[in-house]
Amino acid sequence: MVWDAAKEMMDKEELRREQLPLLQQTIRNVYENVPFYRELFDREGVHPDDLQTLEDVQKFPFTTKDALRDNYPYGLFARPMKDIVRLHASSGTTGKPIVVGYTQNDIDMWSNLIARLATMAGVSQDDVAQICFSYGLFTGGFGLHYGLEKAGATVVPASVGNTEKQIMLIQDFDVNVLVCTPTYALYLSEVANDMGLDPRKLSLRVGMFGGEPWTENMRTQIEERLGIVATDNYGLSEIVGPGVAGECQSRAGLHINEDHFLVEVIDPETGEVLPDGEEGELVFTSLTKEAFPIIRYRTKDISVLNRDACSCGRTGARMRKVTGRTDDMLIIGGVNVFPSQIESVLMEIPEVAPHYLIVVDKKKAFLDDLEVHVELNREKFTGSFRDLEAVEKKISRKLANVLTVSPRVKLVEPKSLERSTGKAKRVIDKRKTV
């Protein structure tokens, strides 16, 4: 099934003819209404009149996450607050989150895009979908909620946590669509086993997963353990939230909603635009957002574009599943964690030395496991077990407050961590082999 055949199966040239005026309008909108962009464009010597073709977008500078942080909270809004009906935000990396706003038209557009993704995944009005994403400022919960309702599905807004109750709801409500991170899907299967249930005999039929990169090996494990079809969807709060791209049942790449987002792939080192088929960093420009339009946003996500015809009949570009990033950001259970956040916390604690190691792995239950090895400061080291215990608790508490996830802390002896004369290796991510 296709939610909006007129748009999703549009002729490629027709799509380009539709994109150009939307892009011109967006560029002019940000120039006239967002001081940041006016100053940036003037500094780079470009003007909205310079955009005469879609390729001319390459004349315009990139937007980076730093610009979003620097303009906290509303500096990049193109509409006055009286027009903003919803705010969402990232988890925050240095104490201040990235705030995005939506007009009512933005919300309607967003819901429509999610309805497309749900239909791609095979979800219809006959289905019951349980959303196990947070319903706070994170875009996952509310973004998927309204779109699934628009697609006609019955929505169970279960949010996160209490997995045994989540399983009870799946059983009692005959839930057949699971919406969560792929990691949580695996954990749910483990808990079901612990409860004496065969997860393959639950009513689940299809999964709509997102919020973190995941491999094909993980997809295979999810499908085998839960007996479902596992589909991927992609989005960023900076662009719109979930709804940028999603998989159809052919699962041959994620269909990008190109009538709303102009996509490029660039060389992350040079910034040069790469031809289709070459791996690089995804860059998106919004074409229809009113409150928070964004120009050439560097996502840091690594992927490849494919514009060949898909067997499902949709004509838009497809992106390969995102499996890596150009920066050092870690995604722990759907939450963005930067090593710099951890370092910042540790450097404020006198009992620890400036040497640490972050180890990320999958626990037996398939949940992300974040462990921070912290070297003690010899000068502050008393040798008392009680003191060690107190230091460990203090570090754990401070890290949990900043990261919003709770890492395990392992205290190690002074000078026991490997030293480096060059760039220190601070992170070991063992999940990449899962």
Short mmCIF file of C-alpha atoms in Angstrom, two decimals:
data_model
loop_
_atom_site.label_atom_id
_atom_site.label_comp_id
_atom_site.label_asym_id
_atom_site.label_seq_id
_atom_site.Cartn_x
_atom_site.Cartn_y
_atom_site.Cartn_z
CA MET A 1 0.00 0.00 0.00
CA VAL A 2 1.04 3.60 -0.60
CA TRP A 3 -0.27 6.45 1.58
CA ASP A 4 0.18 9.29 -0.92
CA ALA A 5 0.82 7.82 -4.38
CA ALA A 6 0.74 11.22 -6.09
CA LYS A 7 3.77 12.32 -4.10
CA GLU A 8 5.57 9.08 -3.31
CA MET A 9 5.41 7.78 -6.88
CA MET A 10 5.99 11.11 -8.60
CA ASP A 11 8.01 11.25 -11.80
CA LYS A 12 11.60 12.27 -10.99
CA GLU A 13 11.56 15.33 -13.24
CA GLU A 14 8.21 16.39 -11.86
CA LEU A 15 9.67 16.08 -8.37
CA ARG A 16 12.59 18.36 -9.29
CA ARG A 17 10.18 20.92 -10.75
CA GLU A 18 8.27 20.85 -7.47
CA GLN A 19 11.38 21.04 -5.29
CA LEU A 20 12.93 24.12 -6.90
CA PRO A 21 10.30 26.75 -5.95
CA LEU A 22 10.06 25.22 -2.46
CA LEU A 23 13.81 25.51 -2.06
CA GLN A 24 13.84 29.09 -3.35
CA GLN A 25 11.05 29.99 -0.95
CA THR A 26 12.87 28.38 1.99
CA ILE A 27 16.16 30.12 1.23
CA ARG A 28 14.43 33.49 0.99
CA ASN A 29 12.41 32.79 4.12
CA VAL A 30 15.45 32.15 6.29
CA TYR A 31 17.32 35.12 4.79
CA GLU A 32 14.48 37.48 5.61
CA ASN A 33 13.39 36.06 8.97
CA VAL A 34 16.38 34.42 10.66
CA PRO A 35 19.25 36.83 11.46
CA PHE A 36 21.69 33.94 11.75
CA TYR A 37 21.15 32.93 8.13
CA ARG A 38 21.19 36.49 6.83
CA GLU A 39 24.56 37.10 8.49
CA LEU A 40 25.88 33.72 7.35
CA PHE A 41 24.81 34.18 3.72
CA ASP A 42 26.15 37.76 3.63
CA ARG A 43 29.44 36.62 5.11
CA GLU A 44 29.72 33.84 2.53
CA GLY A 45 28.75 36.20 -0.30
CA VAL A 46 25.58 34.42 -1.40
CA HIS A 47 22.07 35.76 -1.82
CA PRO A 48 18.69 34.04 -2.32
CA ASP A 49 18.71 35.36 -5.91
CA ASP A 50 21.74 33.15 -6.58
CA LEU A 51 19.58 30.05 -6.38
CA GLN A 52 18.26 29.36 -9.88
CA THR A 53 18.61 25.57 -10.01
CA LEU A 54 18.52 22.81 -7.41
CA GLU A 55 22.27 22.37 -7.82
CA ASP A 56 22.76 26.01 -6.82
CA VAL A 57 22.08 24.95 -3.23
CA GLN A 58 25.74 23.93 -3.18
CA LYS A 59 26.64 27.63 -3.23
CA PHE A 60 25.09 28.03 0.22
CA PRO A 61 26.92 27.20 3.47
CA PHE A 62 26.20 24.26 5.71
CA THR A 63 24.35 24.45 9.00
CA THR A 64 26.02 22.58 11.84
CA LYS A 65 24.88 21.45 15.26
CA ASP A 66 27.02 24.18 16.81
CA ALA A 67 24.85 26.82 15.12
CA LEU A 68 21.78 25.25 16.67
CA ARG A 69 23.36 25.24 20.12
CA ASP A 70 24.64 28.79 19.76
CA ASN A 71 21.15 30.06 18.94
CA TYR A 72 19.43 28.37 21.88
CA PRO A 73 16.51 28.42 22.40
CA TYR A 74 14.60 30.23 19.62
CA GLY A 75 17.28 31.97 17.57
CA LEU A 76 16.69 29.91 14.42
CA PHE A 77 12.91 30.14 14.44
CA ALA A 78 11.49 31.77 11.31
CA ARG A 79 8.08 32.39 12.82
CA PRO A 80 7.03 34.41 15.89
CA MET A 81 6.20 32.43 19.02
CA LYS A 82 2.50 33.12 18.59
CA ASP A 83 2.63 30.79 15.56
CA ILE A 84 4.47 28.00 17.40
CA VAL A 85 2.16 25.28 18.70
CA ARG A 86 4.73 22.67 19.79
CA LEU A 87 8.29 22.54 21.08
CA HIS A 88 10.58 19.54 21.10
CA ALA A 89 14.22 19.32 22.07
CA SER A 90 17.26 17.11 21.98
CA SER A 91 18.63 15.61 25.18
CA GLY A 92 21.31 18.31 25.35
CA THR A 93 25.03 17.74 25.21
CA THR A 94 26.45 20.57 27.30
CA GLY A 95 23.48 21.30 29.48
CA LYS A 96 21.49 23.15 26.80
CA PRO A 97 19.37 21.12 24.39
CA ILE A 98 18.63 21.94 20.76
CA VAL A 99 15.10 23.31 20.61
CA VAL A 100 12.88 22.90 17.56
CA GLY A 101 9.47 24.48 17.04
CA TYR A 102 6.48 23.53 14.93
CA THR A 103 3.57 25.51 13.55
CA GLN A 104 0.26 23.73 13.15
CA ASN A 105 1.07 23.23 9.47
CA ASP A 106 4.38 21.67 10.50
CA ILE A 107 2.57 19.27 12.83
CA ASP A 108 0.11 18.33 10.10
CA MET A 109 2.95 17.76 7.62
CA TRP A 110 4.86 15.69 10.19
CA SER A 111 1.85 13.48 10.91
CA ASN A 112 1.36 12.92 7.19
CA LEU A 113 4.97 11.84 6.77
CA ILE A 114 4.67 9.33 9.62
CA ALA A 115 1.49 8.00 8.03
CA ARG A 116 3.55 7.41 4.88
CA LEU A 117 6.16 5.49 6.87
CA ALA A 118 3.57 3.43 8.69
CA THR A 119 1.92 2.50 5.41
CA MET A 120 5.32 1.63 3.90
CA ALA A 121 5.89 -0.74 6.82
CA GLY A 122 2.55 -2.40 6.17
CA VAL A 123 0.57 -0.76 8.98
CA SER A 124 -3.10 0.07 8.40
CA GLN A 125 -6.32 0.90 10.22
CA ASP A 126 -6.64 -2.77 11.10
CA ASP A 127 -3.56 -2.65 13.32
CA VAL A 128 -2.85 -1.87 16.98
CA ALA A 129 0.50 -0.09 17.47
CA GLN A 130 2.28 0.13 20.82
CA ILE A 131 4.69 3.06 21.06
CA CYS A 132 7.53 2.41 23.50
CA PHE A 133 9.31 5.73 22.97
CA SER A 134 9.45 8.53 25.51
CA TYR A 135 6.60 11.05 25.28
CA GLY A 136 8.64 13.99 26.60
CA LEU A 137 10.60 16.55 24.61
CA PHE A 138 12.08 13.71 22.53
CA THR A 139 10.42 13.66 19.11
CA GLY A 140 9.97 9.89 18.97
CA GLY A 141 6.84 9.47 21.05
CA PHE A 142 4.56 12.26 19.91
CA GLY A 143 5.89 12.30 16.35
CA LEU A 144 5.00 8.68 15.73
CA HIS A 145 1.83 8.85 17.78
CA TYR A 146 -0.05 11.37 15.63
CA GLY A 147 1.17 9.86 12.36
CA LEU A 148 0.08 6.35 13.30
CA GLU A 149 -3.31 7.69 14.30
CA LYS A 150 -3.52 9.49 10.97
CA ALA A 151 -2.79 6.19 9.22
CA GLY A 152 -5.78 4.79 11.08
CA ALA A 153 -3.97 2.50 13.50
CA THR A 154 -5.11 2.13 17.10
CA VAL A 155 -2.29 3.58 19.21
CA VAL A 156 -1.23 2.33 22.63
CA PRO A 157 0.95 5.14 24.10
CA ALA A 158 2.88 2.87 26.45
CA SER A 159 5.98 5.10 26.58
CA VAL A 160 9.16 3.63 28.08
CA GLY A 161 9.97 1.26 30.94
CA ASN A 162 8.15 -1.45 32.88
CA THR A 163 8.75 -4.09 30.25
CA GLU A 164 6.64 -6.78 31.91
CA LYS A 165 3.65 -4.45 31.74
CA GLN A 166 4.49 -3.64 28.11
CA ILE A 167 4.27 -7.35 27.38
CA MET A 168 0.99 -7.61 29.28
CA LEU A 169 -0.43 -4.78 27.13
CA ILE A 170 0.74 -6.50 23.96
CA GLN A 171 -1.08 -9.65 25.04
CA ASP A 172 -4.25 -8.02 26.34
CA PHE A 173 -4.68 -5.46 23.53
CA ASP A 174 -3.62 -7.80 20.72
CA VAL A 175 -0.89 -5.36 19.74
CA ASN A 176 0.64 -6.32 16.40
CA VAL A 177 2.90 -3.29 15.68
CA LEU A 178 5.84 -2.60 17.97
CA VAL A 179 7.37 0.91 17.82
CA CYS A 180 10.63 1.40 19.73
CA THR A 181 14.39 1.24 19.40
CA PRO A 182 15.72 -2.02 17.96
CA THR A 183 17.64 -2.53 21.18
CA TYR A 184 14.46 -2.40 23.21
CA ALA A 185 12.81 -4.93 20.90
CA LEU A 186 15.56 -7.40 21.73
CA TYR A 187 15.26 -6.66 25.43
CA LEU A 188 11.52 -7.17 25.28
CA SER A 189 12.05 -10.61 23.76
CA GLU A 190 14.44 -11.47 26.59
CA VAL A 191 11.98 -10.37 29.26
CA ALA A 192 9.22 -12.36 27.60
CA ASN A 193 11.41 -15.45 27.82
CA ASP A 194 12.07 -14.72 31.49
CA MET A 195 8.31 -14.55 32.02
CA GLY A 196 7.97 -18.04 30.55
CA LEU A 197 6.49 -16.74 27.30
CA ASP A 198 7.52 -17.54 23.75
CA PRO A 199 7.98 -14.07 22.20
CA ARG A 200 7.29 -15.51 18.77
CA LYS A 201 3.79 -16.40 19.94
CA LEU A 202 2.92 -12.85 20.94
CA SER A 203 0.52 -11.06 18.62
CA LEU A 204 3.28 -8.88 17.13
CA ARG A 205 3.52 -8.82 13.34
CA VAL A 206 5.71 -5.87 12.38
CA GLY A 207 8.20 -3.54 14.06
CA MET A 208 8.87 0.10 13.26
CA PHE A 209 12.28 0.76 14.74
CA GLY A 210 14.42 3.88 14.95
CA GLY A 211 16.29 6.15 17.32
CA GLU A 212 19.67 4.48 16.90
CA PRO A 213 21.81 2.87 14.20
CA TRP A 214 21.40 -0.87 13.93
CA THR A 215 22.90 -3.53 11.80
CA GLU A 216 21.41 -6.17 9.55
CA ASN A 217 22.61 -8.77 12.06
CA MET A 218 20.48 -7.12 14.71
CA ARG A 219 17.51 -7.09 12.33
CA THR A 220 17.92 -10.84 11.86
CA GLN A 221 18.03 -11.42 15.61
CA ILE A 222 14.90 -9.32 16.17
CA GLU A 223 12.96 -11.08 13.45
CA GLU A 224 14.00 -14.51 14.69
CA ARG A 225 13.29 -13.80 18.34
CA LEU A 226 9.97 -11.99 17.90
CA GLY A 227 8.76 -13.58 14.69
CA ILE A 228 8.07 -10.20 13.08
CA VAL A 229 9.09 -8.11 10.09
CA ALA A 230 11.49 -5.44 11.37
CA THR A 231 11.56 -2.13 9.48
CA ASP A 232 13.79 0.88 9.94
CA ASN A 233 12.85 4.54 9.96
CA TYR A 234 15.07 7.60 10.08
CA GLY A 235 14.81 11.13 11.32
CA LEU A 236 16.45 13.82 13.40
CA SER A 237 14.88 16.41 15.65
CA GLU A 238 16.83 19.06 13.75
CA ILE A 239 15.09 18.07 10.49
CA VAL A 240 11.61 17.16 11.76
CA GLY A 241 11.99 14.09 14.00
CA PRO A 242 11.04 10.63 12.73
CA GLY A 243 9.50 10.86 9.28
CA VAL A 244 12.45 11.83 7.11
CA ALA A 245 12.75 8.33 5.60
CA GLY A 246 11.47 4.82 6.11
CA GLU A 247 11.56 1.30 4.74
CA CYS A 248 8.93 -0.30 2.59
CA GLN A 249 8.40 -4.03 2.78
CA SER A 250 11.03 -4.57 0.07
CA ARG A 251 13.55 -3.33 2.65
CA ALA A 252 16.00 -2.23 -0.01
CA GLY A 253 16.87 1.11 1.54
CA LEU A 254 14.88 3.84 3.27
CA HIS A 255 12.64 5.98 1.06
CA ILE A 256 13.36 9.66 1.63
CA ASN A 257 10.40 12.03 1.55
CA GLU A 258 12.03 14.21 -1.08
CA ASP A 259 9.03 16.45 -1.62
CA HIS A 260 9.77 17.79 1.90
CA PHE A 261 13.56 17.35 2.23
CA LEU A 262 16.35 17.96 -0.26
CA VAL A 263 19.09 15.41 0.37
CA GLU A 264 22.79 15.50 -0.47
CA VAL A 265 25.71 13.22 0.42
CA ILE A 266 29.02 14.96 0.96
CA ASP A 267 32.59 14.03 1.59
CA PRO A 268 32.82 14.67 5.36
CA GLU A 269 36.39 15.91 5.02
CA THR A 270 36.10 18.26 2.04
CA GLY A 271 32.40 19.09 2.04
CA GLU A 272 32.21 18.29 -1.67
CA VAL A 273 28.94 16.78 -2.89
CA LEU A 274 29.38 13.12 -3.87
CA PRO A 275 27.57 11.32 -6.69
CA ASP A 276 24.85 8.79 -5.90
CA GLY A 277 26.29 5.46 -4.88
CA GLU A 278 29.25 6.89 -2.97
CA GLU A 279 29.35 6.72 0.80
CA GLY A 280 29.43 9.99 2.69
CA GLU A 281 27.69 12.24 5.19
CA LEU A 282 23.98 12.94 4.80
CA VAL A 283 23.00 16.61 4.43
CA PHE A 284 19.37 17.74 4.48
CA THR A 285 17.58 20.97 3.60
CA SER A 286 13.96 21.31 4.64
CA LEU A 287 11.58 22.41 1.88
CA THR A 288 8.27 22.86 3.66
CA LYS A 289 8.93 23.57 7.34
CA GLU A 290 7.61 26.89 8.57
CA ALA A 291 8.81 27.34 12.15
CA PHE A 292 12.26 25.80 11.98
CA PRO A 293 13.54 25.62 8.40
CA ILE A 294 17.08 24.42 8.06
CA ILE A 295 19.61 24.78 5.25
CA ARG A 296 22.11 22.08 4.35
CA TYR A 297 22.20 20.51 7.80
CA ARG A 298 25.19 18.23 8.32
CA THR A 299 23.77 15.20 10.09
CA LYS A 300 27.10 13.42 10.74
CA ASP A 301 25.31 10.21 9.67
CA ILE A 302 27.07 8.09 7.07
CA SER A 303 25.01 6.58 4.27
CA VAL A 304 24.70 6.06 0.50
CA LEU A 305 21.98 7.29 -1.87
CA ASN A 306 20.31 5.08 -4.45
CA ARG A 307 17.87 6.50 -7.00
CA ASP A 308 17.13 3.25 -8.86
CA ALA A 309 13.49 2.20 -9.06
CA CYS A 310 12.21 0.25 -6.06
CA SER A 311 10.04 -2.81 -6.53
CA CYS A 312 7.34 -1.16 -4.41
CA GLY A 313 6.83 1.51 -7.09
CA ARG A 314 7.98 4.49 -5.01
CA THR A 315 10.26 6.73 -7.02
CA GLY A 316 12.13 8.81 -4.45
CA ALA A 317 15.76 8.41 -3.47
CA ARG A 318 16.57 5.70 -0.98
CA MET A 319 19.27 5.86 1.66
CA ARG A 320 21.16 2.91 3.04
CA LYS A 321 20.66 2.17 6.72
CA VAL A 322 22.82 4.48 8.80
CA THR A 323 25.53 2.43 10.42
CA GLY A 324 28.03 5.06 11.51
CA ARG A 325 28.70 8.70 12.27
CA THR A 326 31.46 11.12 11.49
CA ASP A 327 31.73 12.38 15.05
CA ASP A 328 32.24 10.60 18.33
CA MET A 329 28.66 10.68 19.53
CA LEU A 330 27.42 7.48 21.11
CA ILE A 331 23.77 6.48 21.14
CA ILE A 332 22.95 4.63 24.34
CA GLY A 333 19.43 3.26 24.43
CA GLY A 334 18.27 5.99 22.07
CA VAL A 335 19.97 8.78 24.07
CA ASN A 336 22.83 10.78 22.56
CA VAL A 337 25.96 10.65 24.69
CA PHE A 338 29.18 12.47 23.90
CA PRO A 339 32.50 11.41 25.44
CA SER A 340 33.10 15.11 26.04
CA GLN A 341 30.13 15.13 28.43
CA ILE A 342 31.67 12.33 30.45
CA GLU A 343 35.06 13.99 30.46
CA SER A 344 33.52 17.26 31.58
CA VAL A 345 31.95 15.57 34.59
CA LEU A 346 35.05 13.63 35.55
CA MET A 347 37.28 16.66 35.37
CA GLU A 348 35.19 18.31 38.06
CA ILE A 349 35.80 15.51 40.57
CA PRO A 350 39.09 15.89 42.49
CA GLU A 351 39.32 12.25 43.50
CA VAL A 352 39.84 11.08 39.90
CA ALA A 353 42.77 11.54 37.52
CA PRO A 354 42.30 12.89 33.96
CA HIS A 355 42.44 9.41 32.49
CA TYR A 356 39.37 7.39 31.67
CA LEU A 357 38.02 4.83 29.23
CA ILE A 358 34.45 4.45 27.97
CA VAL A 359 33.37 0.90 27.15
CA VAL A 360 30.08 0.29 25.36
CA ASP A 361 28.71 -3.19 24.88
CA LYS A 362 25.52 -5.14 24.73
CA LYS A 363 24.49 -6.89 27.90
CA LYS A 364 23.05 -10.36 27.77
CA ALA A 365 19.59 -8.80 27.56
CA PHE A 366 20.72 -6.82 24.46
CA LEU A 367 20.45 -3.44 26.13
CA ASP A 368 23.23 -0.96 25.62
CA ASP A 369 25.71 -1.16 28.48
CA LEU A 370 27.82 1.91 29.21
CA GLU A 371 30.74 1.45 31.57
CA VAL A 372 33.20 4.18 32.45
CA HIS A 373 36.60 3.15 33.74
CA VAL A 374 37.90 5.92 35.94
CA GLU A 375 41.43 6.19 37.18
CA LEU A 376 41.84 7.38 40.74
CA ASN A 377 43.93 10.37 41.66
CA ARG A 378 46.81 8.94 43.70
CA GLU A 379 47.01 12.07 45.83
CA LYS A 380 43.38 11.69 46.83
CA PHE A 381 43.47 7.93 47.13
CA THR A 382 43.13 6.88 50.80
CA GLY A 383 42.81 3.14 50.25
CA SER A 384 39.68 3.08 52.39
CA PHE A 385 36.93 0.90 50.93
CA ARG A 386 34.32 3.27 52.30
CA ASP A 387 35.98 6.22 50.55
CA LEU A 388 36.16 4.30 47.28
CA GLU A 389 32.51 3.44 47.51
CA ALA A 390 31.62 7.08 48.15
CA VAL A 391 33.65 8.27 45.15
CA GLU A 392 32.05 5.69 42.90
CA LYS A 393 28.57 6.75 43.96
CA LYS A 394 29.41 10.41 43.45
CA ILE A 395 30.68 9.82 39.92
CA SER A 396 27.68 7.65 39.06
CA ARG A 397 25.25 10.28 40.33
CA LYS A 398 26.89 13.16 38.47
CA LEU A 399 27.13 11.22 35.21
CA ALA A 400 23.50 10.12 35.41
CA ASN A 401 22.39 13.71 35.99
CA VAL A 402 24.22 14.95 32.89
CA LEU A 403 23.71 12.03 30.51
CA THR A 404 20.14 11.01 31.49
CA VAL A 405 21.36 7.42 31.28
CA SER A 406 23.04 5.57 34.12
CA PRO A 407 26.49 4.24 33.29
CA ARG A 408 28.31 1.78 35.48
CA VAL A 409 31.47 3.18 37.00
CA LYS A 410 34.57 1.04 37.47
CA LEU A 411 37.33 2.55 39.57
CA VAL A 412 40.81 1.45 38.55
CA GLU A 413 44.19 1.96 40.14
CA PRO A 414 46.33 5.01 39.36
CA LYS A 415 48.31 4.69 36.09
CA SER A 416 46.58 1.46 35.14
CA LEU A 417 44.92 2.83 31.97
CA GLU A 418 46.90 2.80 28.75
CA ARG A 419 48.72 6.02 27.94
CA SER A 420 49.15 7.39 24.45
CA THR A 421 51.60 9.84 22.99
CA GLY A 422 49.12 10.76 20.30
CA LYS A 423 45.36 10.92 20.29
CA ALA A 424 44.05 9.04 23.30
CA LYS A 425 41.66 6.20 22.69
CA ARG A 426 38.77 7.06 24.97
CA VAL A 427 36.02 4.83 23.60
CA ILE A 428 35.75 1.11 22.96
CA ASP A 429 32.42 0.34 21.29
CA LYS A 430 31.96 -3.42 21.16
CA ARG A 431 28.45 -3.17 19.69
CA LYS A 432 29.75 -2.77 16.15
CA THR A 433 30.24 -6.50 15.91
CA VAL A 434 26.66 -7.33 16.97
#
